[in-house]
Amino acid sequence: MLHQMFRVRWTAWKQLDTNDQKTILQEAADAIEKMEQNASGQSAIFSLLGHKGDLLFVHFRNSFEKLNSVELVLSRLRLFDYLEQTTSYLSVVELGLYESTVKTYESLIERGIEPNSPEWSAEIEEVLNRQREAMHSRLFPEMPPQKYASFYPMDRKRGEAINWYTLPLQERQRQMHEHGLVGRRYAGTVKQIISGSIGFDDWEWGVTLFADDPLVFKKLIYEMRFDEVSAVYAAFGSFYVGVRVPARDLATVLGGKAIKD
Amino acid sequence: MLHQMFRVRWTAWKQLDTNDQKTILQEAADAIEKMEQNASGQSAIFSLLGHKGDLLFVHFRNSFEKLNSVELVLSRLRLFDYLEQTTSYLSVVELGLYESTVKTYESLIERGIEPNSPEWSAEIEEVLNRQREAMHSRLFPEMPPQKYASFYPMDRKRGEAINWYTLPLQERQRQMHEHGLVGRRYAGTVKQIISGSIGFDDWEWGVTLFADDPLVFKKLIYEMRFDEVSAVYAAFGSFYVGVRVPARDLATVLGGKAIKD
Amino acid sequence: MLHQMFRVRWTAWKQLDTNDQKTILQEAADAIEKMEQNASGQSAIFSLLGHKGDLLFVHFRNSFEKLNSVELVLSRLRLFDYLEQTTSYLSVVELGLYESTVKTYESLIERGIEPNSPEWSAEIEEVLNRQREAMHSRLFPEMPPQKYASFYPMDRKRGEAINWYTLPLQERQRQMHEHGLVGRRYAGTVKQIISGSIGFDDWEWGVTLFADDPLVFKKLIYEMRFDEVSAVYAAFGSFYVGVRVPARDLATVLGGKAIKD
Amino acid sequence: MLHQMFRVRWTAWKQLDTNDQKTILQEAADAIEKMEQNASGQSAIFSLLGHKGDLLFVHFRNSFEKLNSVELVLSRLRLFDYLEQTTSYLSVVELGLYESTVKTYESLIERGIEPNSPEWSAEIEEVLNRQREAMHSRLFPEMPPQKYASFYPMDRKRGEAINWYTLPLQERQRQMHEHGLVGRRYAGTVKQIISGSIGFDDWEWGVTLFADDPLVFKKLIYEMRFDEVSAVYAAFGSFYVGVRVPARDLATVLGGKAIKD
Amino acid sequence: MLHQMFRVRWTAWKQLDTNDQKTILQEAADAIEKMEQNASGQSAIFSLLGHKGDLLFVHFRNSFEKLNSVELVLSRLRLFDYLEQTTSYLSVVELGLYESTVKTYESLIERGIEPNSPEWSAEIEEVLNRQREAMHSRLFPEMPPQKYASFYPMDRKRGEAINWYTLPLQERQRQMHEHGLVGRRYAGTVKQIISGSIGFDDWEWGVTLFADDPLVFKKLIYEMRFDEVSAVYAAFGSFYVGVRVPARDLATVLGGKAIKD
């Protein structure tokens, strides 16, 4: 997953004559529409609120090479001479596997297999492979259709007294389970995609929420902030909120109008 | 609510000839005057003190879509070629409902309704809906008329030993109640609008104060800093202070004169 | 009080021919000389050392409206096309009233007046008014004449274990008293102006020191750093040091020469 | 070791006509290809993902003078008019010598040699020299051939309660030993180069990982995050991930295409 | 002492024709060579490694006025249209006087003189004056001749539990004494200049190291990091490392070649 945030260079853009704007927008809309419909990983655009950017691009692809290709293709579009990248986020979609991991570990230990032995690793790998297959559509999701998106990166704290990484697995599993119960109450109204970025970007996880009513972002995150795992162990980065802009409507936004229902 | 801070590109602006300045200012004043008088959510401009910006725009609207529209409309104005956005803040007006929430919870528990059960949620939702209706004018406020504004974002701390989110609801209610007593003493001189931004922007709340004497901002906030909830649990972002500029007086400020009484 | 820090756009400035430089400097010197001599609040310029800026403007005025006017007047000067504002600080001159406040509170309590009752507030307000009148010249100071200035903003800490705002008033008064004793030993060599900025800018106080020997800034602040109130409760922002430049000598500095005694 | 991160000035680059681009790329490819093959210290380029940069240069050289020369030679290339340096990292390849150091210290102490005496220092120096010779190829490594690189700087914490530098050597050795066991499990899939930067750059160490599957960066670093030494004592800076671009393929990337297998 | 860091505007510089470059370099070399040889305070240039800057200027002068003059003279040189200042550091050379201070204090107390009484202050001032005279050459040092320089600013911590400024003088003296022992072992290979910047710049001290082998910077600072005073009480800013460039060799560096032995 790659999130890209861009600011529009309005002054330069507005100086173009209408025909140039049309040609440039047509070229961009054609290229991005293909990305929206790409079978092996889709893209979507959102019109951001506030100064952190004017446009958010969200890209799903099945390799870093493909994400790198997306970046390079976009940078070649004439439209990108009128966009300035303000930030970005690189991550990989993740499944929350605490419960199955705890079960797997317990069963291996019961069977007397020594942790981190070759046998242990082989068994774990096999379980993970089965899960990856079973949950392929969650690991390689389609772009959710909702109108609003909220994105933020986060860490689990490693403080002097409060340290997620020194908690026993079972305790982490218990807190994540409780946390999941809140999320489940919002299942119908918010689509949540968790992606991991340890080793890839400056926070440990990225959270991308999709909803048709943006107020539910606030309700969900506020309610979760009282969960033990969030209240005590979560550190949050910047928040980005945007309204979806289908590629074919880029001209509307760059013409100064918001996307209506 | 959207707060937008802009710096004037003075050198470029001053290079325009007087007629161009007039036309540009007329176009901007017309557009912004409409926003000042917009029945379903108003805007106001303030001339900021210090380097953080020259102009602060405060926008009330009843949806994110409308706020997005405001941003896009403004960015199309010729005046905005001479403004550079330095920062912004996105939030939603909130009511302080600690006292009624505590009462509602207590009464539901008394009636034997299990927390977070469907029945519980339905009752809560009903109470909230009644409150939203009763306090519609506080949720969708008119732009206060005072001459000076002070804006700052803030968090409740989630530190290693000091953590607002692990306090019991009753304790949070008690501290907020005390905090409110100080605010009430300033009710006649300061109009205070609290907006929540969890899930929307980088702090949890935005506070916008309006007064005719800017010294009362300092008195109020200094006095509150000794309240337990502020002294112990508050973290503050940047502070922005400005003098109101009616849209029709933009030419005065951009001509190098402050707004007088 | 408004502190403004500017960087000179040397390359653009040096490209002007000598006559243009002269006209621009004459216009600026005339405007700023008036500000230096302004009866109801003076201004002064300092040539800053280091990359944080080339020029520091310090403005005393008796209202925010007047400070806003100063900013707008300066931004209209042609010289300001060759200056880039790097930072600023907005604050209000304050008197250290811990000792008299403690006395007033104690006497009111002795007289049986309930804290924060209307009677209490009226008595406090009366005492403050008497003090404001008696100390008018300290609240609205003239620009000190010394050659060097050092400016820095500061906070009192609100940490997890160390929190100034949860100390009893008497304890704060005791620490401030000790702190004042050190300051008093430097009374002859350093003029110190404390201004408060809670609600106005990003730190709680601004400290502006004036002296004819800049080494005393270091001696004074180093010695104070061992006071309990500084050692334990102070947090400091950036430090700015400059050499005074009378408006009529701006041409010297912009011509590449330092101001000599 | 010098890591250099650059952003491509796409707009300016795309404005060049194809012939100019070819000449400029030829000049750059020739110079950088020499650096890739340089016998006494090689260089490599990676196409970065995300906004932190478009190109990462990794340089191994046997002196700071040579690294300084690399910087100056690159800055003279015409291509570098179209690159903007966003950040960099300066460090020296290090060997993890905790185990041998503990052994050496113990044997010297057994032999009754006083720590930090001239005899002690001479013995240590001799051991180090032997090791440097024995491990010359690890101190002056060739550029690993893998397709992906991940770079991040890190510190050992010196907090109020958690302080790596006040732990006894034996305890540090024990934790580093455990940490190494995890690394060893990834030996076949990840090549790891640790470089020290105390006194040279803003973090204490730089970690550069090379792999053919970028997901193993995440797996390795996530697994290590639960080691005591990482969970408790590590602080991490920004992460940079890139896909290798041989100098002769620079034209592909600057033409808007990703490097394929 | 003033440290100034500059980035070269390579693109603009390379666009100049060779004759212009020569004239500009001659003017700069003449001016800076005089500064290198200035009897009452010398200057030196270093070619920095990494993105933090291309050139480091280190200036010793005997007053802030003279340092301000250096800045203004440099900014008038045509070369400085091709340099962009990235940062700077302002400080005053200091002697480590803990041991003599402890002795002086003890002897005054023995003689029954009350701390901070006029007599006490007079005695202290006399001792300091004697020391300043005796150590004049250490207070006003010549520029050390070594090839490499490393500069970094630092603080002593004032944390919640760890606070240098609340330690008794004798304890600080003890820790500084131990710290000095490590430094003394490197006396032959590293020249260290400590300068204080309390009241002048954003850290409390600046450390400038000079050596002919840059690896000793790392060895020395790494070894010292285990001293109690560094391990527990030191906070470090950014590190800058450079290779000396005599003014007459500026053309070499700006021509894209490193300085060789």
PDB file of C-alpha atoms in Angstrom, chain D residues 23-206:
ATOM      1  CA  THR D  23      23.693  13.343 -22.810  1.00  0.00           C
ATOM      2  CA  ILE D  24      23.127  14.098 -19.147  1.00  0.00           C
ATOM      3  CA  LEU D  25      22.222  10.485 -18.353  1.00  0.00           C
ATOM      4  CA  GLN D  26      25.227   9.184 -20.282  1.00  0.00           C
ATOM      5  CA  GLU D  27      27.579  11.433 -18.313  1.00  0.00           C
ATOM      6  CA  ALA D  28      25.981  10.336 -15.019  1.00  0.00           C
ATOM      7  CA  ALA D  29      25.852   6.631 -15.915  1.00  0.00           C
ATOM      8  CA  ASP D  30      29.550   6.668 -16.893  1.00  0.00           C
ATOM      9  CA  ALA D  31      30.610   8.320 -13.652  1.00  0.00           C
ATOM     10  CA  ILE D  32      28.403   6.199 -11.408  1.00  0.00           C
ATOM     11  CA  GLU D  33      29.236   2.948 -13.206  1.00  0.00           C
ATOM     12  CA  LYS D  34      32.872   3.589 -12.304  1.00  0.00           C
ATOM     13  CA  MET D  35      31.804   4.026  -8.703  1.00  0.00           C
ATOM     14  CA  GLU D  36      29.841   0.765  -8.829  1.00  0.00           C
ATOM     15  CA  GLN D  37      32.988  -1.054  -9.919  1.00  0.00           C
ATOM     16  CA  ASN D  38      35.515   0.861  -7.848  1.00  0.00           C
ATOM     17  CA  ALA D  39      37.910  -1.691  -6.325  1.00  0.00           C
ATOM     18  CA  SER D  40      38.586   0.230  -3.115  1.00  0.00           C
ATOM     19  CA  GLY D  41      34.932   0.941  -2.213  1.00  0.00           C
ATOM     20  CA  GLN D  42      31.760   0.657  -4.244  1.00  0.00           C
ATOM     21  CA  SER D  43      28.556   2.661  -4.734  1.00  0.00           C
ATOM     22  CA  ALA D  44      24.990   1.606  -5.585  1.00  0.00           C
ATOM     23  CA  ILE D  45      21.739   3.394  -6.457  1.00  0.00           C
ATOM     24  CA  PHE D  46      18.212   2.488  -5.306  1.00  0.00           C
ATOM     25  CA  SER D  47      14.854   3.914  -6.443  1.00  0.00           C
ATOM     26  CA  LEU D  48      13.165   4.960  -3.172  1.00  0.00           C
ATOM     27  CA  LEU D  49       9.479   4.400  -2.409  1.00  0.00           C
ATOM     28  CA  GLY D  50       7.547   7.357  -1.015  1.00  0.00           C
ATOM     29  CA  HIS D  51       8.106  11.084  -0.671  1.00  0.00           C
ATOM     30  CA  LYS D  52      11.350  10.942   1.333  1.00  0.00           C
ATOM     31  CA  GLY D  53      13.289  10.789  -1.914  1.00  0.00           C
ATOM     32  CA  ASP D  54      13.428   9.284  -5.376  1.00  0.00           C
ATOM     33  CA  LEU D  55      17.007   7.990  -5.352  1.00  0.00           C
ATOM     34  CA  LEU D  56      19.206   6.561  -2.609  1.00  0.00           C
ATOM     35  CA  PHE D  57      22.977   6.414  -3.179  1.00  0.00           C
ATOM     36  CA  VAL D  58      24.962   4.085  -0.904  1.00  0.00           C
ATOM     37  CA  HIS D  59      28.735   4.638  -0.932  1.00  0.00           C
ATOM     38  CA  PHE D  60      31.452   2.489   0.659  1.00  0.00           C
ATOM     39  CA  ARG D  61      34.898   4.151   0.728  1.00  0.00           C
ATOM     40  CA  ASN D  62      38.012   3.650   2.842  1.00  0.00           C
ATOM     41  CA  SER D  63      38.344   7.258   4.076  1.00  0.00           C
ATOM     42  CA  PHE D  64      36.239  10.360   4.771  1.00  0.00           C
ATOM     43  CA  GLU D  65      38.348  12.187   2.222  1.00  0.00           C
ATOM     44  CA  LYS D  66      37.200   9.697  -0.433  1.00  0.00           C
ATOM     45  CA  LEU D  67      33.566  10.095   0.644  1.00  0.00           C
ATOM     46  CA  ASN D  68      33.939  13.860   0.455  1.00  0.00           C
ATOM     47  CA  SER D  69      35.396  13.392  -3.021  1.00  0.00           C
ATOM     48  CA  VAL D  70      32.380  11.279  -4.074  1.00  0.00           C
ATOM     49  CA  GLU D  71      30.020  14.045  -2.941  1.00  0.00           C
ATOM     50  CA  LEU D  72      31.949  16.706  -4.821  1.00  0.00           C
ATOM     51  CA  VAL D  73      32.281  14.639  -7.993  1.00  0.00           C
ATOM     52  CA  LEU D  74      28.534  13.904  -8.015  1.00  0.00           C
ATOM     53  CA  SER D  75      27.639  17.540  -7.407  1.00  0.00           C
ATOM     54  CA  ARG D  76      29.565  18.459 -10.574  1.00  0.00           C
ATOM     55  CA  LEU D  77      27.503  16.119 -12.780  1.00  0.00           C
ATOM     56  CA  ARG D  78      24.827  17.851 -14.872  1.00  0.00           C
ATOM     57  CA  LEU D  79      22.272  15.290 -13.612  1.00  0.00           C
ATOM     58  CA  PHE D  80      22.647  16.757 -10.127  1.00  0.00           C
ATOM     59  CA  ASP D  81      21.067  20.010 -11.292  1.00  0.00           C
ATOM     60  CA  TYR D  82      17.885  17.898 -11.453  1.00  0.00           C
ATOM     61  CA  LEU D  83      18.323  16.256  -8.036  1.00  0.00           C
ATOM     62  CA  GLU D  84      17.683  17.844  -4.675  1.00  0.00           C
ATOM     63  CA  GLN D  85      19.325  16.233  -1.639  1.00  0.00           C
ATOM     64  CA  THR D  86      16.720  15.553   1.059  1.00  0.00           C
ATOM     65  CA  THR D  87      18.940  13.898   3.659  1.00  0.00           C
ATOM     66  CA  SER D  88      22.083  11.800   4.139  1.00  0.00           C
ATOM     67  CA  TYR D  89      23.853   9.619   6.678  1.00  0.00           C
ATOM     68  CA  LEU D  90      27.572   9.387   7.486  1.00  0.00           C
ATOM     69  CA  SER D  91      28.933   6.363   9.339  1.00  0.00           C
ATOM     70  CA  VAL D  92      31.716   3.765   9.584  1.00  0.00           C
ATOM     71  CA  VAL D  93      31.205   0.014   9.143  1.00  0.00           C
ATOM     72  CA  GLU D  94      31.445  -1.766  12.488  1.00  0.00           C
ATOM     73  CA  LEU D  95      31.895  -5.273  13.737  1.00  0.00           C
ATOM     74  CA  GLY D  96      29.860  -6.522  16.667  1.00  0.00           C
ATOM     75  CA  LEU D  97      32.667  -7.329  19.067  1.00  0.00           C
ATOM     76  CA  TYR D  98      30.822  -7.667  22.341  1.00  0.00           C
ATOM     77  CA  GLU D  99      31.695 -11.329  22.837  1.00  0.00           C
ATOM     78  CA  SER D 100      35.376 -11.044  22.018  1.00  0.00           C
ATOM     79  CA  THR D 101      35.666  -7.831  24.048  1.00  0.00           C
ATOM     80  CA  VAL D 102      34.202  -9.494  27.107  1.00  0.00           C
ATOM     81  CA  LYS D 103      36.629 -12.386  26.673  1.00  0.00           C
ATOM     82  CA  THR D 104      39.613 -10.087  26.196  1.00  0.00           C
ATOM     83  CA  TYR D 105      38.693  -7.968  29.228  1.00  0.00           C
ATOM     84  CA  GLU D 106      38.197 -11.047  31.376  1.00  0.00           C
ATOM     85  CA  SER D 107      41.530 -12.535  30.360  1.00  0.00           C
ATOM     86  CA  LEU D 108      43.385  -9.255  30.960  1.00  0.00           C
ATOM     87  CA  ILE D 109      41.784  -8.897  34.383  1.00  0.00           C
ATOM     88  CA  GLU D 110      42.700 -12.513  35.164  1.00  0.00           C
ATOM     89  CA  ARG D 111      46.274 -11.707  34.260  1.00  0.00           C
ATOM     90  CA  GLY D 112      46.117  -8.833  36.764  1.00  0.00           C
ATOM     91  CA  ILE D 113      46.422  -6.023  34.223  1.00  0.00           C
ATOM     92  CA  GLU D 114      44.845  -2.811  35.470  1.00  0.00           C
ATOM     93  CA  PRO D 115      42.039  -1.408  33.291  1.00  0.00           C
ATOM     94  CA  ASN D 116      43.060   1.661  31.262  1.00  0.00           C
ATOM     95  CA  SER D 117      46.735   1.290  32.229  1.00  0.00           C
ATOM     96  CA  PRO D 118      49.200   1.655  29.311  1.00  0.00           C
ATOM     97  CA  GLU D 119      49.691  -2.133  29.351  1.00  0.00           C
ATOM     98  CA  TRP D 120      45.922  -2.689  29.170  1.00  0.00           C
ATOM     99  CA  SER D 121      45.551  -0.264  26.250  1.00  0.00           C
ATOM    100  CA  ALA D 122      48.433  -1.853  24.377  1.00  0.00           C
ATOM    101  CA  GLU D 123      46.940  -5.331  24.784  1.00  0.00           C
ATOM    102  CA  ILE D 124      43.495  -4.146  23.673  1.00  0.00           C
ATOM    103  CA  GLU D 125      44.949  -2.354  20.676  1.00  0.00           C
ATOM    104  CA  GLU D 126      46.830  -5.491  19.671  1.00  0.00           C
ATOM    105  CA  VAL D 127      43.695  -7.642  19.894  1.00  0.00           C
ATOM    106  CA  LEU D 128      41.736  -5.085  17.889  1.00  0.00           C
ATOM    107  CA  ASN D 129      44.429  -4.971  15.218  1.00  0.00           C
ATOM    108  CA  ARG D 130      44.389  -8.755  14.909  1.00  0.00           C
ATOM    109  CA  GLN D 131      40.606  -8.672  14.573  1.00  0.00           C
ATOM    110  CA  ARG D 132      40.651  -5.854  12.035  1.00  0.00           C
ATOM    111  CA  GLU D 133      43.037  -7.837   9.898  1.00  0.00           C
ATOM    112  CA  ALA D 134      41.092 -11.063  10.278  1.00  0.00           C
ATOM    113  CA  MET D 135      37.837  -9.353   9.464  1.00  0.00           C
ATOM    114  CA  HIS D 136      39.094  -6.942   6.828  1.00  0.00           C
ATOM    115  CA  SER D 137      36.470  -8.074   4.308  1.00  0.00           C
ATOM    116  CA  ARG D 138      33.688  -7.408   6.840  1.00  0.00           C
ATOM    117  CA  LEU D 139      35.087  -3.948   7.682  1.00  0.00           C
ATOM    118  CA  PHE D 140      35.485  -3.062   3.997  1.00  0.00           C
ATOM    119  CA  PRO D 141      32.567  -4.975   2.460  1.00  0.00           C
ATOM    120  CA  GLU D 142      31.668  -5.266  -1.174  1.00  0.00           C
ATOM    121  CA  MET D 143      28.251  -3.894  -2.152  1.00  0.00           C
ATOM    122  CA  PRO D 144      25.746  -6.726  -1.500  1.00  0.00           C
ATOM    123  CA  PRO D 145      23.996  -7.802  -4.734  1.00  0.00           C
ATOM    124  CA  GLN D 146      20.370  -8.029  -3.476  1.00  0.00           C
ATOM    125  CA  LYS D 147      17.584  -6.126  -5.197  1.00  0.00           C
ATOM    126  CA  TYR D 148      16.028  -4.252  -2.244  1.00  0.00           C
ATOM    127  CA  ALA D 149      17.597  -2.124   0.490  1.00  0.00           C
ATOM    128  CA  SER D 150      16.172  -0.791   3.755  1.00  0.00           C
ATOM    129  CA  PHE D 151      18.106   1.824   5.729  1.00  0.00           C
ATOM    130  CA  TYR D 152      17.407   3.300   9.165  1.00  0.00           C
ATOM    131  CA  PRO D 153      19.442   5.010  11.876  1.00  0.00           C
ATOM    132  CA  MET D 154      19.055   4.086  15.534  1.00  0.00           C
ATOM    133  CA  ASP D 155      20.152   4.887  19.090  1.00  0.00           C
ATOM    134  CA  ARG D 156      20.487   2.987  22.314  1.00  0.00           C
ATOM    135  CA  LYS D 157      18.288   4.787  24.866  1.00  0.00           C
ATOM    136  CA  ARG D 158      19.687   6.944  27.635  1.00  0.00           C
ATOM    137  CA  GLY D 159      16.410   7.642  29.434  1.00  0.00           C
ATOM    138  CA  GLU D 160      15.680   8.430  33.037  1.00  0.00           C
ATOM    139  CA  ALA D 161      15.084   4.828  34.110  1.00  0.00           C
ATOM    140  CA  ILE D 162      16.171   2.933  30.991  1.00  0.00           C
ATOM    141  CA  ASN D 163      19.814   3.564  30.103  1.00  0.00           C
ATOM    142  CA  TRP D 164      21.909   1.272  27.927  1.00  0.00           C
ATOM    143  CA  TYR D 165      25.101   3.104  28.838  1.00  0.00           C
ATOM    144  CA  THR D 166      24.817   2.395  32.533  1.00  0.00           C
ATOM    145  CA  LEU D 167      24.355  -1.375  32.070  1.00  0.00           C
ATOM    146  CA  PRO D 168      27.382  -3.559  32.888  1.00  0.00           C
ATOM    147  CA  LEU D 169      29.333  -4.773  29.851  1.00  0.00           C
ATOM    148  CA  GLN D 170      28.363  -8.399  30.561  1.00  0.00           C
ATOM    149  CA  GLU D 171      24.662  -7.543  30.536  1.00  0.00           C
ATOM    150  CA  ARG D 172      25.011  -5.639  27.273  1.00  0.00           C
ATOM    151  CA  GLN D 173      26.916  -8.589  25.819  1.00  0.00           C
ATOM    152  CA  ARG D 174      24.162 -10.991  26.917  1.00  0.00           C
ATOM    153  CA  GLN D 175      21.429  -8.920  25.272  1.00  0.00           C
ATOM    154  CA  MET D 176      23.438  -8.420  22.080  1.00  0.00           C
ATOM    155  CA  HIS D 177      24.079 -12.155  21.935  1.00  0.00           C
ATOM    156  CA  GLU D 178      20.331 -12.931  22.074  1.00  0.00           C
ATOM    157  CA  HIS D 179      19.697 -10.231  19.507  1.00  0.00           C
ATOM    158  CA  GLY D 180      22.282 -11.819  17.233  1.00  0.00           C
ATOM    159  CA  LEU D 181      20.494 -15.181  17.389  1.00  0.00           C
ATOM    160  CA  VAL D 182      17.455 -13.705  15.650  1.00  0.00           C
ATOM    161  CA  GLY D 183      19.663 -12.065  13.037  1.00  0.00           C
ATOM    162  CA  ARG D 184      21.394 -15.390  12.417  1.00  0.00           C
ATOM    163  CA  ARG D 185      18.067 -17.060  11.531  1.00  0.00           C
ATOM    164  CA  TYR D 186      17.747 -14.575   8.665  1.00  0.00           C
ATOM    165  CA  ALA D 187      21.371 -14.922   7.546  1.00  0.00           C
ATOM    166  CA  GLY D 188      20.433 -16.595   4.278  1.00  0.00           C
ATOM    167  CA  THR D 189      17.794 -14.052   3.252  1.00  0.00           C
ATOM    168  CA  VAL D 190      18.998 -10.713   4.620  1.00  0.00           C
ATOM    169  CA  LYS D 191      22.473  -9.183   4.442  1.00  0.00           C
ATOM    170  CA  GLN D 192      22.900  -6.720   7.298  1.00  0.00           C
ATOM    171  CA  ILE D 193      25.571  -4.023   7.540  1.00  0.00           C
ATOM    172  CA  ILE D 194      25.896  -2.156  10.833  1.00  0.00           C
ATOM    173  CA  SER D 195      27.742   1.142  10.797  1.00  0.00           C
ATOM    174  CA  GLY D 196      28.561   3.413  13.734  1.00  0.00           C
ATOM    175  CA  SER D 197      28.051   7.153  13.624  1.00  0.00           C
ATOM    176  CA  ILE D 198      28.777   8.461  17.109  1.00  0.00           C
ATOM    177  CA  GLY D 199      30.621  11.728  16.518  1.00  0.00           C
ATOM    178  CA  PHE D 200      29.705  11.711  12.808  1.00  0.00           C
ATOM    179  CA  ASP D 201      25.936  11.953  12.479  1.00  0.00           C
ATOM    180  CA  ASP D 202      22.754  12.469  14.542  1.00  0.00           C
ATOM    181  CA  TRP D 203      22.086   8.873  15.558  1.00  0.00           C
ATOM    182  CA  GLU D 204      24.508   6.339  17.042  1.00  0.00           C
ATOM    183  CA  TRP D 205      24.192   3.634  14.387  1.00  0.00           C
ATOM    184  CA  GLY D 206      22.966   3.100  10.853  1.00  0.00           C
TER     185      GLY D 206
END
